[in-house]
Every structure is written in structure tokens, then in C-alpha cells.
mmCIF file of C-alpha atoms and ligand atoms in Angstrom:
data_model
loop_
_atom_site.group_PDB
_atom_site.id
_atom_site.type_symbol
_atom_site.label_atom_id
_atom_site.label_comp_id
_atom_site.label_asym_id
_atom_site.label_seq_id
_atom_site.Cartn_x
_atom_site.Cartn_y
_atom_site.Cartn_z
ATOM 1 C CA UNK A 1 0.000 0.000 0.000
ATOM 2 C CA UNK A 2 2.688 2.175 1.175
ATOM 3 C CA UNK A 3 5.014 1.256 -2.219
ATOM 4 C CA UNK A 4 4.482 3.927 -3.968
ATOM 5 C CA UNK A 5 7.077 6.127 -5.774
ATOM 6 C CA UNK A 6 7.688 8.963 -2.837
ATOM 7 C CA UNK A 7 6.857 12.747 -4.380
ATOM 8 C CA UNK A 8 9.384 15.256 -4.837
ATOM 9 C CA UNK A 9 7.907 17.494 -1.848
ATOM 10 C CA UNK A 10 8.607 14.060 0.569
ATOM 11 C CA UNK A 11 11.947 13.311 -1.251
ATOM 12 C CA UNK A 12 12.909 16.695 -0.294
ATOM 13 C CA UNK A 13 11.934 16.657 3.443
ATOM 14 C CA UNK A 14 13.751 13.204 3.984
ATOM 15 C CA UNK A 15 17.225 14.629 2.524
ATOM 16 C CA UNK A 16 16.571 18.007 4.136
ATOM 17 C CA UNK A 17 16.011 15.927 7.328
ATOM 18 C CA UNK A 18 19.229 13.933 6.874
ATOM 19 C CA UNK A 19 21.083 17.318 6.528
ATOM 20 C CA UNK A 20 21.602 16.752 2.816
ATOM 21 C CA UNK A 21 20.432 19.416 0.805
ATOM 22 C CA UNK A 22 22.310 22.635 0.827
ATOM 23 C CA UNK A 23 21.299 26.197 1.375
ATOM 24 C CA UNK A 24 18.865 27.371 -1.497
ATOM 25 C CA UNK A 25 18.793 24.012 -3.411
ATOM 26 C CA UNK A 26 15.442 22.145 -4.124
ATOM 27 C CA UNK A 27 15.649 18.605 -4.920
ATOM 28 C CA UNK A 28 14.211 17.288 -8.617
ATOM 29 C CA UNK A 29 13.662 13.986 -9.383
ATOM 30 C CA UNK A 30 15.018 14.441 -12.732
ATOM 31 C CA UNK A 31 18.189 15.038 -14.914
ATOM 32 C CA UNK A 32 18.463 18.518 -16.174
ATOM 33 C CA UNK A 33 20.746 19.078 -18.736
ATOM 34 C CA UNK A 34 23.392 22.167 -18.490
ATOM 35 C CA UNK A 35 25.572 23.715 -20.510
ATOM 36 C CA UNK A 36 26.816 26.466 -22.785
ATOM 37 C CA UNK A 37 27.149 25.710 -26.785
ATOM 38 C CA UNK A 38 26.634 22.708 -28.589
ATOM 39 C CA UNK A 39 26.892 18.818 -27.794
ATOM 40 C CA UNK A 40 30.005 17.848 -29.648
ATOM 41 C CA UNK A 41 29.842 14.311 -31.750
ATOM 42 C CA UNK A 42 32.752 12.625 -30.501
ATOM 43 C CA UNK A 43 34.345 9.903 -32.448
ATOM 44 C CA UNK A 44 36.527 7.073 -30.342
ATOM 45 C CA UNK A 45 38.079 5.876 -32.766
ATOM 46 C CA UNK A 46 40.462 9.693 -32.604
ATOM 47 C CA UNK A 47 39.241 10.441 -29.009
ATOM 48 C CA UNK A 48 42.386 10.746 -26.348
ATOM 49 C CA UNK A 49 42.717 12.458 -22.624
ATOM 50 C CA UNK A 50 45.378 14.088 -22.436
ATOM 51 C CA UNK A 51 47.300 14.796 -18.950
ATOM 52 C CA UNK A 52 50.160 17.430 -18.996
ATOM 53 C CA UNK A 53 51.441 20.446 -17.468
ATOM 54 C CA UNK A 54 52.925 20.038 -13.997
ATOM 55 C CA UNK A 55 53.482 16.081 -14.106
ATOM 56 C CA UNK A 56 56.754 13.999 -14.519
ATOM 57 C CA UNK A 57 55.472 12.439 -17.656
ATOM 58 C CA UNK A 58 52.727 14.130 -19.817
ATOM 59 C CA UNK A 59 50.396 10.876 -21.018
ATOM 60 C CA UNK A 60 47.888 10.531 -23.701
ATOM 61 C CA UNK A 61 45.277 7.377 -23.090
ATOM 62 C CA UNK A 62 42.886 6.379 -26.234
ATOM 63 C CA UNK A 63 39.622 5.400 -25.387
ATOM 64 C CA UNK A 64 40.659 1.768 -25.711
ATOM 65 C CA UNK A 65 43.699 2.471 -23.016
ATOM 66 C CA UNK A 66 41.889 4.755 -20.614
ATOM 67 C CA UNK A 67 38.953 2.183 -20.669
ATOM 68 C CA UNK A 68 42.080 -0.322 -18.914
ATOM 69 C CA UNK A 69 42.432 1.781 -16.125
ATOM 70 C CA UNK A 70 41.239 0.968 -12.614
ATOM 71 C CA UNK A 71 37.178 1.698 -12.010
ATOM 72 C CA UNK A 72 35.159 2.751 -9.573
ATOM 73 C CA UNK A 73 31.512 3.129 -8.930
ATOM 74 C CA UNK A 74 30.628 6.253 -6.326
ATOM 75 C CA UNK A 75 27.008 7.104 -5.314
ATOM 76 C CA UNK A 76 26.941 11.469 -4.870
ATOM 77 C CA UNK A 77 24.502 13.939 -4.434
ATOM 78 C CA UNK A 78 25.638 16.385 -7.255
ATOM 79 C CA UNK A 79 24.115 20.052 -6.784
ATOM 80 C CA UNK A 80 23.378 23.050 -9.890
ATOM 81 C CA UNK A 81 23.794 26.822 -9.116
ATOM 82 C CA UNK A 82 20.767 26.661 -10.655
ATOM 83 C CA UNK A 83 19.663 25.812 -7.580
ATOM 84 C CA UNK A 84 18.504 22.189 -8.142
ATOM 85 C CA UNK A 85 20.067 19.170 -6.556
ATOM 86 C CA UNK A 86 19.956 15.466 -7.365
ATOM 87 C CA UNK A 87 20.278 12.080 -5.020
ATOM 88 C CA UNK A 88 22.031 9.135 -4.589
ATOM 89 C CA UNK A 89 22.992 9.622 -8.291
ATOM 90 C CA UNK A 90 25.372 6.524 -9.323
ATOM 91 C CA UNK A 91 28.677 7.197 -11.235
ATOM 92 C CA UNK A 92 31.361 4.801 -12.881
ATOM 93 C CA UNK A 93 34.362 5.620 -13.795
ATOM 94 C CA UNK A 94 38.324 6.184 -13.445
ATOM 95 C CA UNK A 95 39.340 7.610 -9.733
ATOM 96 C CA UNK A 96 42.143 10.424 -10.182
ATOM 97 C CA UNK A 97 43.037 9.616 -6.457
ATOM 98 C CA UNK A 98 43.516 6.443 -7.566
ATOM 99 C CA UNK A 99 45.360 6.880 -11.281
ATOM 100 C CA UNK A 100 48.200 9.129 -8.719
ATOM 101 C CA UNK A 101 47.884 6.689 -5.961
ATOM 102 C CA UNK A 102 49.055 4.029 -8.597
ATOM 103 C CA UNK A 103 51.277 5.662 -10.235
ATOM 104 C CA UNK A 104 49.601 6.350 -13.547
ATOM 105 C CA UNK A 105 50.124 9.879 -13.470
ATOM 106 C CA UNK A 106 52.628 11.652 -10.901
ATOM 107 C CA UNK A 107 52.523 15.282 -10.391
ATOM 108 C CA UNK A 108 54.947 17.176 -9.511
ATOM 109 C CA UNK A 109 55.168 18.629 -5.876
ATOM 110 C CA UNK A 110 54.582 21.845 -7.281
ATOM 111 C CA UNK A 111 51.287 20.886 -8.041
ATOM 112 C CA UNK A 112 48.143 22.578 -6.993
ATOM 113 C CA UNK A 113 45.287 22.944 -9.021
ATOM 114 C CA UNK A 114 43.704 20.921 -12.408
ATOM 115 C CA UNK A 115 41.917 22.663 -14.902
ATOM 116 C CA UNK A 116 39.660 19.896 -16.693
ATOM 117 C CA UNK A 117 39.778 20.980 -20.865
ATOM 118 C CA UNK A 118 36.562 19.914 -22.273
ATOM 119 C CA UNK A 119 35.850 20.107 -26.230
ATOM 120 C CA UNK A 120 35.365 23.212 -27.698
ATOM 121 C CA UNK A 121 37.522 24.960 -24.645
ATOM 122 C CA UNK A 122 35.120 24.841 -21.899
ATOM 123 C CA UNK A 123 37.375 24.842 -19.099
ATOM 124 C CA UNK A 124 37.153 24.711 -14.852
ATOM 125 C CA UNK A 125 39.475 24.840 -12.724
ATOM 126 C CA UNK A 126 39.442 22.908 -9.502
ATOM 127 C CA UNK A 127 42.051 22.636 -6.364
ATOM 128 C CA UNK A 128 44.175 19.608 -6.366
ATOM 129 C CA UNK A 129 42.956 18.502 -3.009
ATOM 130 C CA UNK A 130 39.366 18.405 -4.381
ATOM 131 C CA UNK A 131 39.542 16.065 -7.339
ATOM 132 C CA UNK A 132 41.734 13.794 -5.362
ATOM 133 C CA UNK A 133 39.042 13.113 -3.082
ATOM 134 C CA UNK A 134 37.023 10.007 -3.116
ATOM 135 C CA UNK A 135 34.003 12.382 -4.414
ATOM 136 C CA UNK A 136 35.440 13.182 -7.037
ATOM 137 C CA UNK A 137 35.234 10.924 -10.507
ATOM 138 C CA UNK A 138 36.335 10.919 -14.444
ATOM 139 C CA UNK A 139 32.498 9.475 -14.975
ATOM 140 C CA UNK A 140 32.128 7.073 -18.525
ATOM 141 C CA UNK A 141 28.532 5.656 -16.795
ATOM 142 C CA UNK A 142 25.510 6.917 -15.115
ATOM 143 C CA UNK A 143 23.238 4.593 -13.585
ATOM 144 C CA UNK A 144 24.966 1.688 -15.020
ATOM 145 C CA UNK A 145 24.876 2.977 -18.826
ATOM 146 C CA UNK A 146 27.160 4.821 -20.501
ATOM 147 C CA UNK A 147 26.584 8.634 -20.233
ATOM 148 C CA UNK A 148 23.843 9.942 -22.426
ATOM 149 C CA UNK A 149 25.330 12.352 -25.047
ATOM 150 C CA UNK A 150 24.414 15.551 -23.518
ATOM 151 C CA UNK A 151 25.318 14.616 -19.885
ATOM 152 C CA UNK A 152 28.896 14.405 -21.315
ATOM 153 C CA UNK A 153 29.440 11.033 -23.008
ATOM 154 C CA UNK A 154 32.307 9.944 -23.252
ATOM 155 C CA UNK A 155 33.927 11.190 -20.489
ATOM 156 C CA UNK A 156 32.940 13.859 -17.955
ATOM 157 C CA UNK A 157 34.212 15.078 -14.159
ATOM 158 C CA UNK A 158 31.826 14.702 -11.588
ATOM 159 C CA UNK A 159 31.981 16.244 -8.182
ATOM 160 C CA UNK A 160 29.676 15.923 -5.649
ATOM 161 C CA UNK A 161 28.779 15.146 -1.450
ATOM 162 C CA UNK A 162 28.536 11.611 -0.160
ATOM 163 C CA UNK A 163 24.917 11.074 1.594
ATOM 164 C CA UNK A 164 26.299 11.072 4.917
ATOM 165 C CA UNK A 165 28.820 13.934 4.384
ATOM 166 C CA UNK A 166 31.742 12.029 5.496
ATOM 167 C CA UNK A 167 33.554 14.291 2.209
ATOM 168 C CA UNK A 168 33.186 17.595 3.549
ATOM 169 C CA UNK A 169 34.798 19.930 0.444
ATOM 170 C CA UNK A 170 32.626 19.291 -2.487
ATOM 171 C CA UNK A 171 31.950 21.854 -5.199
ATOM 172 C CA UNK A 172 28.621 22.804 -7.159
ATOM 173 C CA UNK A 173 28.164 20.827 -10.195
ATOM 174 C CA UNK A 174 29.830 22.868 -13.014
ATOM 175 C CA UNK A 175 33.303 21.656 -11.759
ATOM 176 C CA UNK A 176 32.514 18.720 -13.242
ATOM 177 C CA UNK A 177 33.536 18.971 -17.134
ATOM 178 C CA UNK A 178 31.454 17.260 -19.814
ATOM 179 C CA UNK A 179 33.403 16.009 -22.507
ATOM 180 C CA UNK A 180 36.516 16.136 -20.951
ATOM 181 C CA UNK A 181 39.519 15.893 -23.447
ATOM 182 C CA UNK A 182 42.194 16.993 -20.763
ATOM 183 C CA UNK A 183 43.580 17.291 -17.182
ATOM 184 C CA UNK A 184 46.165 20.200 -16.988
ATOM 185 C CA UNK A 185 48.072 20.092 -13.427
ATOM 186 C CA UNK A 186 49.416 23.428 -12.842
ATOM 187 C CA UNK A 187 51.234 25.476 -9.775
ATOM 188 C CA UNK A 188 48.409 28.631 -10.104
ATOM 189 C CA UNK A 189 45.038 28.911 -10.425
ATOM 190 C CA UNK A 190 43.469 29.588 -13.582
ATOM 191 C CA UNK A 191 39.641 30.481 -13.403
ATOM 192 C CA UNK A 192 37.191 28.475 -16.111
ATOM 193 C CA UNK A 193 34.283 29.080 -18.199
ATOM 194 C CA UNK A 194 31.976 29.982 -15.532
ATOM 195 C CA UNK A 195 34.704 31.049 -12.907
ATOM 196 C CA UNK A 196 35.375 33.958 -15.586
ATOM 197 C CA UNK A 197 31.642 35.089 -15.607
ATOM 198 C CA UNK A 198 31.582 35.617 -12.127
ATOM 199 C CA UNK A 199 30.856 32.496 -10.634
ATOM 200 C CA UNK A 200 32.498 31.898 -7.298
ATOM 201 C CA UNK A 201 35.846 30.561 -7.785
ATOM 202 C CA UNK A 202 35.667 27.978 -4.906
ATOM 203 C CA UNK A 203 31.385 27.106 -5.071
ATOM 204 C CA UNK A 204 31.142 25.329 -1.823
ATOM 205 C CA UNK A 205 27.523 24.810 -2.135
ATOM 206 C CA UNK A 206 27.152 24.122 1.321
ATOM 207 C CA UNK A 207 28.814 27.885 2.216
ATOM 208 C CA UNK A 208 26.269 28.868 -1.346
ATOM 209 C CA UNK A 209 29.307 29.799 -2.805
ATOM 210 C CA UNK A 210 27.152 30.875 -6.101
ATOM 211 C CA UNK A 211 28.685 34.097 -7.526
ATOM 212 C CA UNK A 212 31.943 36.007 -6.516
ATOM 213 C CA UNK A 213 30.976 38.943 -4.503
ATOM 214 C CA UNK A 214 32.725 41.317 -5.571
ATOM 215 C CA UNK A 215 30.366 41.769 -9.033
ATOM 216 C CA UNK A 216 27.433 42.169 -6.616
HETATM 217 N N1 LIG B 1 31.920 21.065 -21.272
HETATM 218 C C1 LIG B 1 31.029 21.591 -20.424
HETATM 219 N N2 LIG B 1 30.864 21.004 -19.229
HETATM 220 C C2 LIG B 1 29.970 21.498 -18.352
HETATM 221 C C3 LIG B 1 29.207 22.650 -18.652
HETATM 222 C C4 LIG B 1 29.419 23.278 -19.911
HETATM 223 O O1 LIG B 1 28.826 24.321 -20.252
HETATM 224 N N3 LIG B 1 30.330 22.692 -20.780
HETATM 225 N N4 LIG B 1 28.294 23.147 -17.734
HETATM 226 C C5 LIG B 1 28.459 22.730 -16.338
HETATM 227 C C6 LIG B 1 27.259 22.999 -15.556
HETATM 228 S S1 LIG B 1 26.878 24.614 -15.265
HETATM 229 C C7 LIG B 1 26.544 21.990 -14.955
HETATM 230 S S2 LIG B 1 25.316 22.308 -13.820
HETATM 231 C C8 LIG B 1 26.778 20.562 -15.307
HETATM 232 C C9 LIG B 1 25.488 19.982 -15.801
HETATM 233 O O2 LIG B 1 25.633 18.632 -16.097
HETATM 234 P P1 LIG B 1 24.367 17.884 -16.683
HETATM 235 O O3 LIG B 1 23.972 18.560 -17.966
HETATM 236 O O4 LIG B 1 24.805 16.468 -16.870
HETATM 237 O O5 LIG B 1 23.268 18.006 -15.655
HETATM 238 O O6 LIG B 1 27.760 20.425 -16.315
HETATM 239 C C10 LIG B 1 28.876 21.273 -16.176
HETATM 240 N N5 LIG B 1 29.849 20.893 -17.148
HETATM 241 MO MO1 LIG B 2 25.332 24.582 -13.507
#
């Protein structure tokens, strides 16, 4: 009797009672689709990420080599400036924590930021510390199918806070690059896309870290 599918309204008063949705968010029960310019038509068959800047050994994996590397499933709740947040969304995918921990790439100690290069040069930039964390994830599958075209397919970042918030530093869901061609490790920050058009540099979402003061 009680079976049902819950309603938004009650999905959002369970997370909000589990201290899960940030400031100014409302949960949706879909999958909104973000982004600025078109959906590129990738090809794998010339497709590569390429890793460089402040690393011992630039590398280059094609989509046959990257698909080799270790994987990882992580369950996040990923949240929009645009003020929506989603669930207990499931990711799979490659674990930069884990490619470093492994020795697949090794930065230098200089090292202390990655700006993810997406196709046609959408960029964001993102501390070091954050996308080695375990919420953190180069995503190839969402909900056990490879990612739809427009959420990113092939490859995408994906950042977001663990249900019980164990991963404090999480970031609002733009740091996560669709299409992702490239992972630049460099010594200084470089603002992004959205970082450049006065989006908070940082976007805590749980300190609402939506827009850089100093434009408002
Ligand atoms: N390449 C690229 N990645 C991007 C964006 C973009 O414009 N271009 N927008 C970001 C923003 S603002 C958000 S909220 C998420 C949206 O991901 P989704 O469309 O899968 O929900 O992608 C992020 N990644
Ligand atoms: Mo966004």
C-alpha cells in the first residue's frame, strides 16, 4: 500500500532531514541538462585524454587504453547553481586519487590545481585537493549505462557530497567537465568558463558559494 514512488515534496523533506540538501537548493527527481554551446559528436576511434602540465610524464590514453584503467563506482549527491540538486545519483568511472595513488600519473610537488579541458575549450578549474578526493570521478557511466550524449558522453568530471557527508569539500556541479579531453596540473590557479563570468571561484555549495561577490 505504502510502495508507492515517494513525491518530490517528501523526497525533499527526507534529505533536508538527513542534513543533505544545501542552502537554497530544491531537490528534482530528474536530470536537467546544463551547458553552454553545442553537444560535440565525438568519435573514439580519434578520441584521447590528455594529462600534462605540472606532471613527470605528460600521457595521452585512447579510449581503448583509458577504458584499462582501474574503475570505480561512487554514489553522490551532485548540486546546480541553478539551484537544483539530485540524489544518490550513481557514477562509474576512473578515480584520479587512484590513477596518482598508482602511479599512472605523478605530479609534480609543485602541483596545486587541475583545470579539466573539455571540447570546444570549456574549461574549470578545480584545487588539487578536491579532485583527489574520493568524491570526485572521471564518470564514462551513469546509472549503469554509458553517459547519455548531452550529460557528457564519453567522459565527464563529476563532483559531488557523499549522503552522509563524510567528504566535507565538495563543489557545485559545473566543476565537473562534460566532454573532458584533458587534465592540466598546474602550480596557479586559472579560473574556467563559468569562474570567468563571475561564478564563485571555490562554489562550496554548502557555504552557497554561487557568484563572486565582488560583481554584486
Ligand atoms: N563542457 C562543459 N561542461 C559542463 C558545462 C558546460 O557548459 N560545458 N556546464 C556545467 C554545468 S553549469 C553543470 S550544472 C553541469 C550539468 O551537467 P548535466 O547537464 O549532466 O546536468 O555540467 C557542467 N559541465
Ligand atoms: Mo550549472
Amino acid at each position: 500500500m505504502f510502495n508507492r514512488v515517494l513525491g518530490r515534496r517528501e523526497q525533499e523533506d527526507t534529505v533536508k532531514g538527513q542534513m543533505r540538501l544545501p542552502p537554497g537548493q530544491s531537490l528534482t527527481q530528474k536530470f536537467p541538462v546544463l551547458h553552454y554551446g553545442p553537444v560535440p559528436r565525438t568519435d573514439l576511434a580519434t578520441w584521447d585524454l590528455k594529462v600534462f602540465g605540472a606532471v613527470e610524464e605528460p600521457v595521452t590514453w585512447n579510449w581503448e587504453e583509458f577504458n584499462q584503467l582501474p574503475r570505480i563506482q561512487v554514489t553522490l549527491d551532485i548540486h546546480c547553481v541553478t539551484r537544483w540538486s539530485k540524489f544518490d545519483t550513481l557514477w562509474e568511472g576512473v578515480s584520479l586519487k587512484a590513477l596518482i595513488d598508482q602511479g599512472f600519473i605523478k605530479p609534480l610537488p609543485t602541483a596545486r590545481y587541475v583545470i579539466q579541458h573539455c571540447e570546444y575549450g570549456y574549461t574549470t578549474n578545480t584545487p588539487l585537493e578536491l579532485v583527489t578526493a574520493d568524491n570526485f570521478l572521471l564518470a564514462t557511466h551513469y546509472d549503469g549505462k554509458p553517459l547519455d550524449l548531452e550529460h557528457g558522453w564519453p567522459l565527464r568530471g563529476v563532483i559531488g557530497s557523499f549522503a552522509d557527508r563524510s567528504e566535507n569539500k565538495t563543489a557545485y556541479f559545473w566543476k565537473g567537465g562534460k566532454w573532458l579531453r584533458g587534465l592540466e596540473f598546474r602550480a596557479d590557479d586559472q579560473p574556467g568558463f563559468w569562474e570567468n563570468a563571475g561564478y564563485h571561484n571555490e562554489a562550496d555549495p554548502w557555504a552557497e558559494q554561487r557568484f563572486a561577490n565582488r560583481w554584486f
